[in-house]
Amino acid sequence: MRRSLLLNKLFYENVRENTLALERSQNTQRTRYILARTLVFPAMLITLIHGYDVGSAAELMLGGFLLLLFAVLVARHRKLERLLLLTKAYLAVTAGYLERFSGAWKNLPEDGAAYGKEKRPPDRDLHIFGTASLYQYLCAARTQAGRERLAAALTATPRDLERTRRRQAAVAELLAHPLLCIELEARGARLPDGHDTRELAKELAHPLKGSLKLISCIGVVFANAFVLSFLWAALFHGAWTIPIVLFMFNLTVAMAFYTRTQRELAPLGHMARELRLYGRIFRTLERAPLRGDAFREVLAPLFAPVRATQAQSRLTTLAQCAATRRNILFFFLANGILLWDLHCMAYFSHWRIQAGKAAAGWLKVWAEVEVLLSLARIGHTRAVHAFPTFLEGDAPQLMAEGAMPLVISEEAATPNDAHLSAGTLVITGSNMSGKTTYMRTLGFNAVLAYAGAPVCAQSFALTPMAVYTSIQISDDLAGGISTFYAELLRIKKMMTYSKRGRPMLILIDEIFRGTNSADRIVGAREAIRRLTLSHAITIVTTHDFELCDLGSEGVPVENAHFEEHYEGDKILFDFKIREGRCRTTNAQYLLRMAGIMGE
């Protein structure tokens, strides 16, 4: 395992080193372009001015060549600047992968805390959202829609298993193309953080209102009229009155429609950059070697009813044309000559009719790809991972080999097995020995399984079942709810759901810890009896050894435990689960180590 982990890490380190070398080369080239532009521009001006003064055709031709050279340098410099931004995005993405190996991912800002719900205990108990959570480790989504989809996928309740299986197949295909994943994430990283285009998609789906055919006809007729009258006046010595009148008329029409034009073209004005970025993302997806059925289904909206890249390219061009209107000189000339605004508005309406409704589908494609990239994160950064198998039948089962927690580094984590079926498993053991971590490992691997992600295990098979938890409980002073009562409410919810007869995975840590030992044991016995069901796997951790005797009372309860050992003044754990009840306790030893209790 360690060798595979090092190879994974080495791959991303090599990618980062190569990208850094590319960035250095691009910066050197950028410096050369700046120097060349700085030299060519004044040389061009001097040559053109001097050639005009002395009437030298050769100097004028040289000046024209330098002007062309300057234009080429500007174009290439701009292209290089875009490549530099993409290179920086590559570096940020590879740094994110390496942070998953070092543990620094727990400091990433996007932890999904906003998606956690108090009414869903697994969100907190299994560390699905918040600091050092599943969401924080996985998230590769840049858009708001992608983040929301990922949050919805990380559920403790199995929903659409067919969709889950399709996601598994798509993620498996992504795992075979790690460089493609980096490229897609890098292109997505160019978008604004939390970018949300749903309002734009909604606007693009509605055609413009009004007599646009009439507006388009007016634009075509009077633009052509001006051009023809101008050519007639310039080439055939016609009267200049007609083109001047037409220029003023066109400008008046443009000003009359100015308020409406501003309103109709507003969605394009502030989205030109984003539209270009999405266009490049869609081109990358179209060229991607993703040929599996699952991915073809995900990408299908990019190809029908209209091809996304072609429509997006036309829209980007239109956005650029609309943006030029902000130049006041261009506005007066373009509208006086060509009625530019009317043509832009008519073309935008035509685009909306042809492709507007498909735009929302394209953006949903990218949001789903962001989810798949996030789910693939485990396969890219964990040496031990496997796609789970969903078992059929009403009787619940959970079989795992080498299961490990995701939020603990792979080198520090201890793998454990599970062979569970309907009934209750009572786990005893010393403080800090691994009881709670074991439960959480099974619980959040189930959440990953339902999402369609690989799980942190050598193998993992389970019956689809709702995960109910009572692990991380706190009181509610404002609501007047004590810790003990809060736990009672959770267990009551478990009992209520259990009446539906659907498969359940119940995880209870330190059952009824908030009350005295006598009441705790009596209450725990009754709760375990009622939650030991033919359609539920119930796991309970406790320090009360009396609960281990329930098996002898006819309740289908099994016992397991975690152990510790001592070396000098140190207490050590191997974090391995074993059959049977625990025979030791370390509370008094820890009290002495803390200086609270004497020798």
CSV table of N, CA and C in Angstrom, one decimal, residues 482-572:
chain,number,residue,atom,x,y,z
A,482,SER,N,-31.3,18.9,27.0
A,482,SER,CA,-30.1,18.4,27.6
A,482,SER,C,-29.5,17.3,26.6
A,483,THR,N,-28.2,17.0,26.9
A,483,THR,CA,-27.6,16.0,26.0
A,483,THR,C,-28.3,14.7,26.1
A,484,PHE,N,-28.7,14.3,27.2
A,484,PHE,CA,-29.4,13.0,27.4
A,484,PHE,C,-30.8,13.0,26.6
A,485,TYR,N,-31.5,14.1,26.7
A,485,TYR,CA,-32.8,14.2,26.0
A,485,TYR,C,-32.6,14.3,24.5
A,486,ALA,N,-31.5,15.0,24.1
A,486,ALA,CA,-31.2,15.0,22.6
A,486,ALA,C,-30.9,13.6,22.1
A,487,GLU,N,-30.2,12.8,22.9
A,487,GLU,CA,-30.0,11.4,22.5
A,487,GLU,C,-31.3,10.6,22.4
A,488,LEU,N,-32.1,10.8,23.4
A,488,LEU,CA,-33.4,10.2,23.4
A,488,LEU,C,-34.2,10.5,22.1
A,489,LEU,N,-34.2,11.7,21.7
A,489,LEU,CA,-34.9,12.1,20.5
A,489,LEU,C,-34.4,11.4,19.3
A,490,ARG,N,-33.1,11.3,19.2
A,490,ARG,CA,-32.5,10.6,18.1
A,490,ARG,C,-32.9,9.1,18.0
A,491,ILE,N,-32.8,8.5,19.2
A,491,ILE,CA,-33.2,7.0,19.2
A,491,ILE,C,-34.6,6.8,19.0
A,492,LYS,N,-35.5,7.8,19.4
A,492,LYS,CA,-36.9,7.7,19.1
A,492,LYS,C,-37.1,7.8,17.6
A,493,LYS,N,-36.3,8.6,16.9
A,493,LYS,CA,-36.4,8.7,15.4
A,493,LYS,C,-36.1,7.4,14.8
A,494,MET,N,-35.0,6.7,15.3
A,494,MET,CA,-34.6,5.4,14.8
A,494,MET,C,-35.8,4.4,14.9
A,495,MET,N,-36.4,4.4,16.1
A,495,MET,CA,-37.5,3.5,16.4
A,495,MET,C,-38.7,3.8,15.4
A,496,THR,N,-38.9,5.0,15.2
A,496,THR,CA,-40.1,5.4,14.4
A,496,THR,C,-39.8,4.9,12.9
A,497,TYR,N,-38.6,5.2,12.4
A,497,TYR,CA,-38.3,4.7,11.1
A,497,TYR,C,-38.3,3.2,11.0
A,498,SER,N,-37.8,2.6,12.0
A,498,SER,CA,-37.7,1.1,12.0
A,498,SER,C,-39.1,0.4,11.7
A,499,LYS,N,-40.2,1.1,12.1
A,499,LYS,CA,-41.5,0.6,11.9
A,499,LYS,C,-41.9,0.4,10.4
A,500,ARG,N,-41.1,1.1,9.5
A,500,ARG,CA,-41.4,1.0,8.1
A,500,ARG,C,-40.9,-0.4,7.5
A,501,GLY,N,-40.0,-1.0,8.3
A,501,GLY,CA,-39.5,-2.3,7.8
A,501,GLY,C,-38.4,-2.2,6.7
A,502,ARG,N,-37.9,-1.0,6.5
A,502,ARG,CA,-36.8,-0.9,5.5
A,502,ARG,C,-35.4,-1.1,6.1
A,503,PRO,N,-34.5,-1.6,5.4
A,503,PRO,CA,-33.1,-1.8,5.9
A,503,PRO,C,-32.5,-0.6,6.5
A,504,MET,N,-31.8,-0.8,7.7
A,504,MET,CA,-31.2,0.3,8.4
A,504,MET,C,-29.8,-0.1,8.9
A,505,LEU,N,-29.0,1.0,8.9
A,505,LEU,CA,-27.7,0.8,9.6
A,505,LEU,C,-27.7,1.8,10.7
A,506,ILE,N,-27.7,1.3,12.0
A,506,ILE,CA,-27.9,2.2,13.2
A,506,ILE,C,-26.5,2.2,13.9
A,507,LEU,N,-26.0,3.4,14.1
A,507,LEU,CA,-24.7,3.6,14.8
A,507,LEU,C,-24.9,4.5,16.0
A,508,ILE,N,-24.7,3.9,17.2
A,508,ILE,CA,-24.9,4.6,18.5
A,508,ILE,C,-23.6,4.6,19.3
A,509,ASP,N,-23.1,5.7,19.6
A,509,ASP,CA,-21.8,5.8,20.3
A,509,ASP,C,-22.1,6.2,21.8
A,510,GLU,N,-21.5,5.3,22.7
A,510,GLU,CA,-21.6,5.6,24.2
A,510,GLU,C,-23.1,5.8,24.5
A,511,ILE,N,-23.9,4.8,24.3
A,511,ILE,CA,-25.3,4.9,24.5
A,511,ILE,C,-25.7,5.5,25.9
A,512,PHE,N,-26.6,6.5,25.9
A,512,PHE,CA,-27.1,7.1,27.1
A,512,PHE,C,-26.0,7.6,28.0
A,513,ARG,N,-25.0,8.2,27.5
A,513,ARG,CA,-23.8,8.6,28.3
A,513,ARG,C,-24.2,9.8,29.2
A,514,GLY,N,-25.4,10.4,28.9
A,514,GLY,CA,-25.7,11.6,29.7
A,514,GLY,C,-26.5,11.4,30.9
A,515,THR,N,-26.6,10.2,31.4
A,515,THR,CA,-27.4,9.9,32.6
A,515,THR,C,-26.6,9.0,33.5
A,516,ASN,N,-27.1,8.7,34.7
A,516,ASN,CA,-26.4,7.9,35.7
A,516,ASN,C,-26.3,6.5,35.3
A,517,SER,N,-25.3,5.7,35.8
A,517,SER,CA,-25.0,4.4,35.4
A,517,SER,C,-26.2,3.4,35.5
A,518,ALA,N,-27.0,3.5,36.6
A,518,ALA,CA,-28.1,2.6,36.8
A,518,ALA,C,-29.2,2.8,35.7
A,519,ASP,N,-29.6,4.1,35.5
A,519,ASP,CA,-30.6,4.4,34.5
A,519,ASP,C,-30.1,4.1,33.1
A,520,ARG,N,-28.8,4.4,32.9
A,520,ARG,CA,-28.2,4.2,31.6
A,520,ARG,C,-28.3,2.7,31.2
A,521,ILE,N,-27.9,1.8,32.1
A,521,ILE,CA,-27.9,0.4,31.7
A,521,ILE,C,-29.3,-0.1,31.5
A,522,VAL,N,-30.3,0.3,32.3
A,522,VAL,CA,-31.6,-0.1,32.1
A,522,VAL,C,-32.2,0.4,30.8
A,523,GLY,N,-31.9,1.7,30.5
A,523,GLY,CA,-32.4,2.3,29.3
A,523,GLY,C,-31.7,1.7,28.1
A,524,ALA,N,-30.4,1.5,28.2
A,524,ALA,CA,-29.7,0.9,27.0
A,524,ALA,C,-30.1,-0.5,26.7
A,525,ARG,N,-30.4,-1.3,27.7
A,525,ARG,CA,-30.9,-2.7,27.5
A,525,ARG,C,-32.2,-2.6,26.7
A,526,GLU,N,-33.1,-1.8,27.1
A,526,GLU,CA,-34.4,-1.7,26.4
A,526,GLU,C,-34.3,-1.2,25.0
A,527,ALA,N,-33.4,-0.1,24.9
A,527,ALA,CA,-33.2,0.4,23.5
A,527,ALA,C,-32.6,-0.6,22.6
A,528,ILE,N,-31.6,-1.3,23.0
A,528,ILE,CA,-31.0,-2.3,22.2
A,528,ILE,C,-32.0,-3.4,21.8
A,529,ARG,N,-32.8,-3.8,22.8
A,529,ARG,CA,-33.8,-4.9,22.5
A,529,ARG,C,-34.7,-4.4,21.3
A,530,ARG,N,-35.2,-3.1,21.4
A,530,ARG,CA,-36.1,-2.6,20.4
A,530,ARG,C,-35.5,-2.3,19.1
A,531,LEU,N,-34.2,-2.1,19.1
A,531,LEU,CA,-33.5,-1.8,17.8
A,531,LEU,C,-32.8,-3.0,17.3
A,532,THR,N,-32.9,-4.1,17.9
A,532,THR,CA,-32.3,-5.4,17.3
A,532,THR,C,-33.4,-6.0,16.5
A,533,LEU,N,-33.3,-5.7,15.2
A,533,LEU,CA,-34.4,-6.1,14.2
A,533,LEU,C,-33.9,-6.9,13.1
A,534,SER,N,-34.8,-7.6,12.4
A,534,SER,CA,-34.5,-8.4,11.3
A,534,SER,C,-34.1,-7.6,10.1
A,535,HIS,N,-34.4,-6.3,10.1
A,535,HIS,CA,-34.1,-5.5,8.9
A,535,HIS,C,-33.1,-4.4,9.3
A,536,ALA,N,-32.3,-4.6,10.4
A,536,ALA,CA,-31.4,-3.5,10.8
A,536,ALA,C,-30.1,-4.1,11.3
A,537,ILE,N,-29.0,-3.4,10.9
A,537,ILE,CA,-27.7,-3.7,11.6
A,537,ILE,C,-27.5,-2.6,12.6
A,538,THR,N,-27.4,-3.0,13.8
A,538,THR,CA,-27.2,-2.0,14.9
A,538,THR,C,-25.8,-2.2,15.5
A,539,ILE,N,-25.1,-1.1,15.6
A,539,ILE,CA,-23.8,-1.1,16.3
A,539,ILE,C,-23.8,-0.1,17.4
A,540,VAL,N,-23.5,-0.6,18.6
A,540,VAL,CA,-23.5,0.2,19.8
A,540,VAL,C,-22.2,0.1,20.5
A,541,THR,N,-21.6,1.3,20.9
A,541,THR,CA,-20.4,1.3,21.7
A,541,THR,C,-20.7,1.6,23.1
A,542,THR,N,-20.0,1.1,24.1
A,542,THR,CA,-20.3,1.3,25.5
A,542,THR,C,-19.2,1.0,26.3
A,543,HIS,N,-19.2,1.6,27.5
A,543,HIS,CA,-18.2,1.2,28.6
A,543,HIS,C,-18.9,0.3,29.6
A,544,ASP,N,-20.2,0.0,29.4
A,544,ASP,CA,-21.0,-0.8,30.4
A,544,ASP,C,-20.9,-2.2,30.0
A,545,PHE,N,-20.1,-3.0,30.6
A,545,PHE,CA,-19.9,-4.4,30.3
A,545,PHE,C,-21.2,-5.2,30.5
A,546,GLU,N,-22.1,-4.7,31.3
A,546,GLU,CA,-23.4,-5.4,31.5
A,546,GLU,C,-24.1,-5.6,30.2
A,547,LEU,N,-24.0,-4.7,29.2
A,547,LEU,CA,-24.7,-4.8,27.9
A,547,LEU,C,-24.2,-6.0,27.1
A,548,CYS,N,-23.0,-6.5,27.4
A,548,CYS,CA,-22.4,-7.6,26.6
A,548,CYS,C,-23.1,-8.9,26.9
A,549,ASP,N,-23.9,-8.9,28.0
A,549,ASP,CA,-24.6,-10.2,28.4
A,549,ASP,C,-26.0,-10.3,27.7
A,550,LEU,N,-26.4,-9.4,26.9
A,550,LEU,CA,-27.7,-9.5,26.3
A,550,LEU,C,-27.8,-10.7,25.4
A,551,GLY,N,-26.7,-11.1,24.8
A,551,GLY,CA,-26.7,-12.3,23.9
A,551,GLY,C,-27.2,-13.5,24.7
A,552,SER,N,-26.8,-13.6,25.9
A,552,SER,CA,-27.2,-14.8,26.7
A,552,SER,C,-28.7,-14.7,27.1
A,553,GLU,N,-29.3,-13.6,26.9
A,553,GLU,CA,-30.7,-13.5,27.2
A,553,GLU,C,-31.7,-13.6,26.0
A,554,GLY,N,-31.1,-14.2,25.0
A,554,GLY,CA,-32.0,-14.5,23.8
A,554,GLY,C,-32.0,-13.4,22.8
A,555,VAL,N,-31.3,-12.3,23.0
A,555,VAL,CA,-31.3,-11.2,22.0
A,555,VAL,C,-30.1,-11.5,21.1
A,556,PRO,N,-30.3,-11.4,19.7
A,556,PRO,CA,-29.2,-11.6,18.8
A,556,PRO,C,-28.2,-10.5,18.8
A,557,VAL,N,-27.3,-10.6,19.9
A,557,VAL,CA,-26.3,-9.6,20.1
A,557,VAL,C,-24.9,-10.3,20.0
A,558,GLU,N,-24.0,-9.7,19.3
A,558,GLU,CA,-22.6,-10.2,19.3
A,558,GLU,C,-21.7,-9.1,19.9
A,559,ASN,N,-20.6,-9.5,20.4
A,559,ASN,CA,-19.7,-8.6,21.1
A,559,ASN,C,-18.4,-8.5,20.3
A,560,ALA,N,-17.8,-7.3,20.3
A,560,ALA,CA,-16.5,-7.0,19.8
A,560,ALA,C,-15.8,-6.0,20.6
A,561,HIS,N,-14.5,-5.9,20.5
A,561,HIS,CA,-13.8,-4.9,21.3
A,561,HIS,C,-12.5,-4.5,20.7
A,562,PHE,N,-12.0,-3.4,21.3
A,562,PHE,CA,-10.6,-2.9,20.9
A,562,PHE,C,-9.8,-2.9,22.2
A,563,GLU,N,-8.5,-3.1,22.0
A,563,GLU,CA,-7.5,-3.3,23.1
A,563,GLU,C,-6.5,-2.2,23.1
A,564,GLU,N,-5.8,-2.2,24.2
A,564,GLU,CA,-4.6,-1.3,24.3
A,564,GLU,C,-3.5,-2.1,25.0
A,565,HIS,N,-2.3,-1.6,25.0
A,565,HIS,CA,-1.2,-2.2,25.8
A,565,HIS,C,-0.3,-1.1,26.2
A,566,TYR,N,0.6,-1.4,27.2
A,566,TYR,CA,1.4,-0.4,27.8
A,566,TYR,C,2.9,-0.7,27.6
A,567,GLU,N,3.6,0.4,27.4
A,567,GLU,CA,5.1,0.3,27.3
A,567,GLU,C,5.6,1.5,28.2
A,568,GLY,N,6.1,1.1,29.4
A,568,GLY,CA,6.6,2.1,30.3
A,568,GLY,C,5.4,3.0,30.8
A,569,ASP,N,5.6,4.3,30.6
A,569,ASP,CA,4.5,5.2,30.9
A,569,ASP,C,3.6,5.6,29.8
A,570,LYS,N,3.7,4.8,28.7
A,570,LYS,CA,2.9,5.1,27.5
A,570,LYS,C,1.8,4.1,27.3
A,571,ILE,N,0.7,4.6,26.8
A,571,ILE,CA,-0.5,3.7,26.5
A,571,ILE,C,-0.5,3.6,24.9
A,572,LEU,N,-0.6,2.5,24.4
A,572,LEU,CA,-0.5,2.3,22.9
A,572,LEU,C,-1.7,1.5,22.5
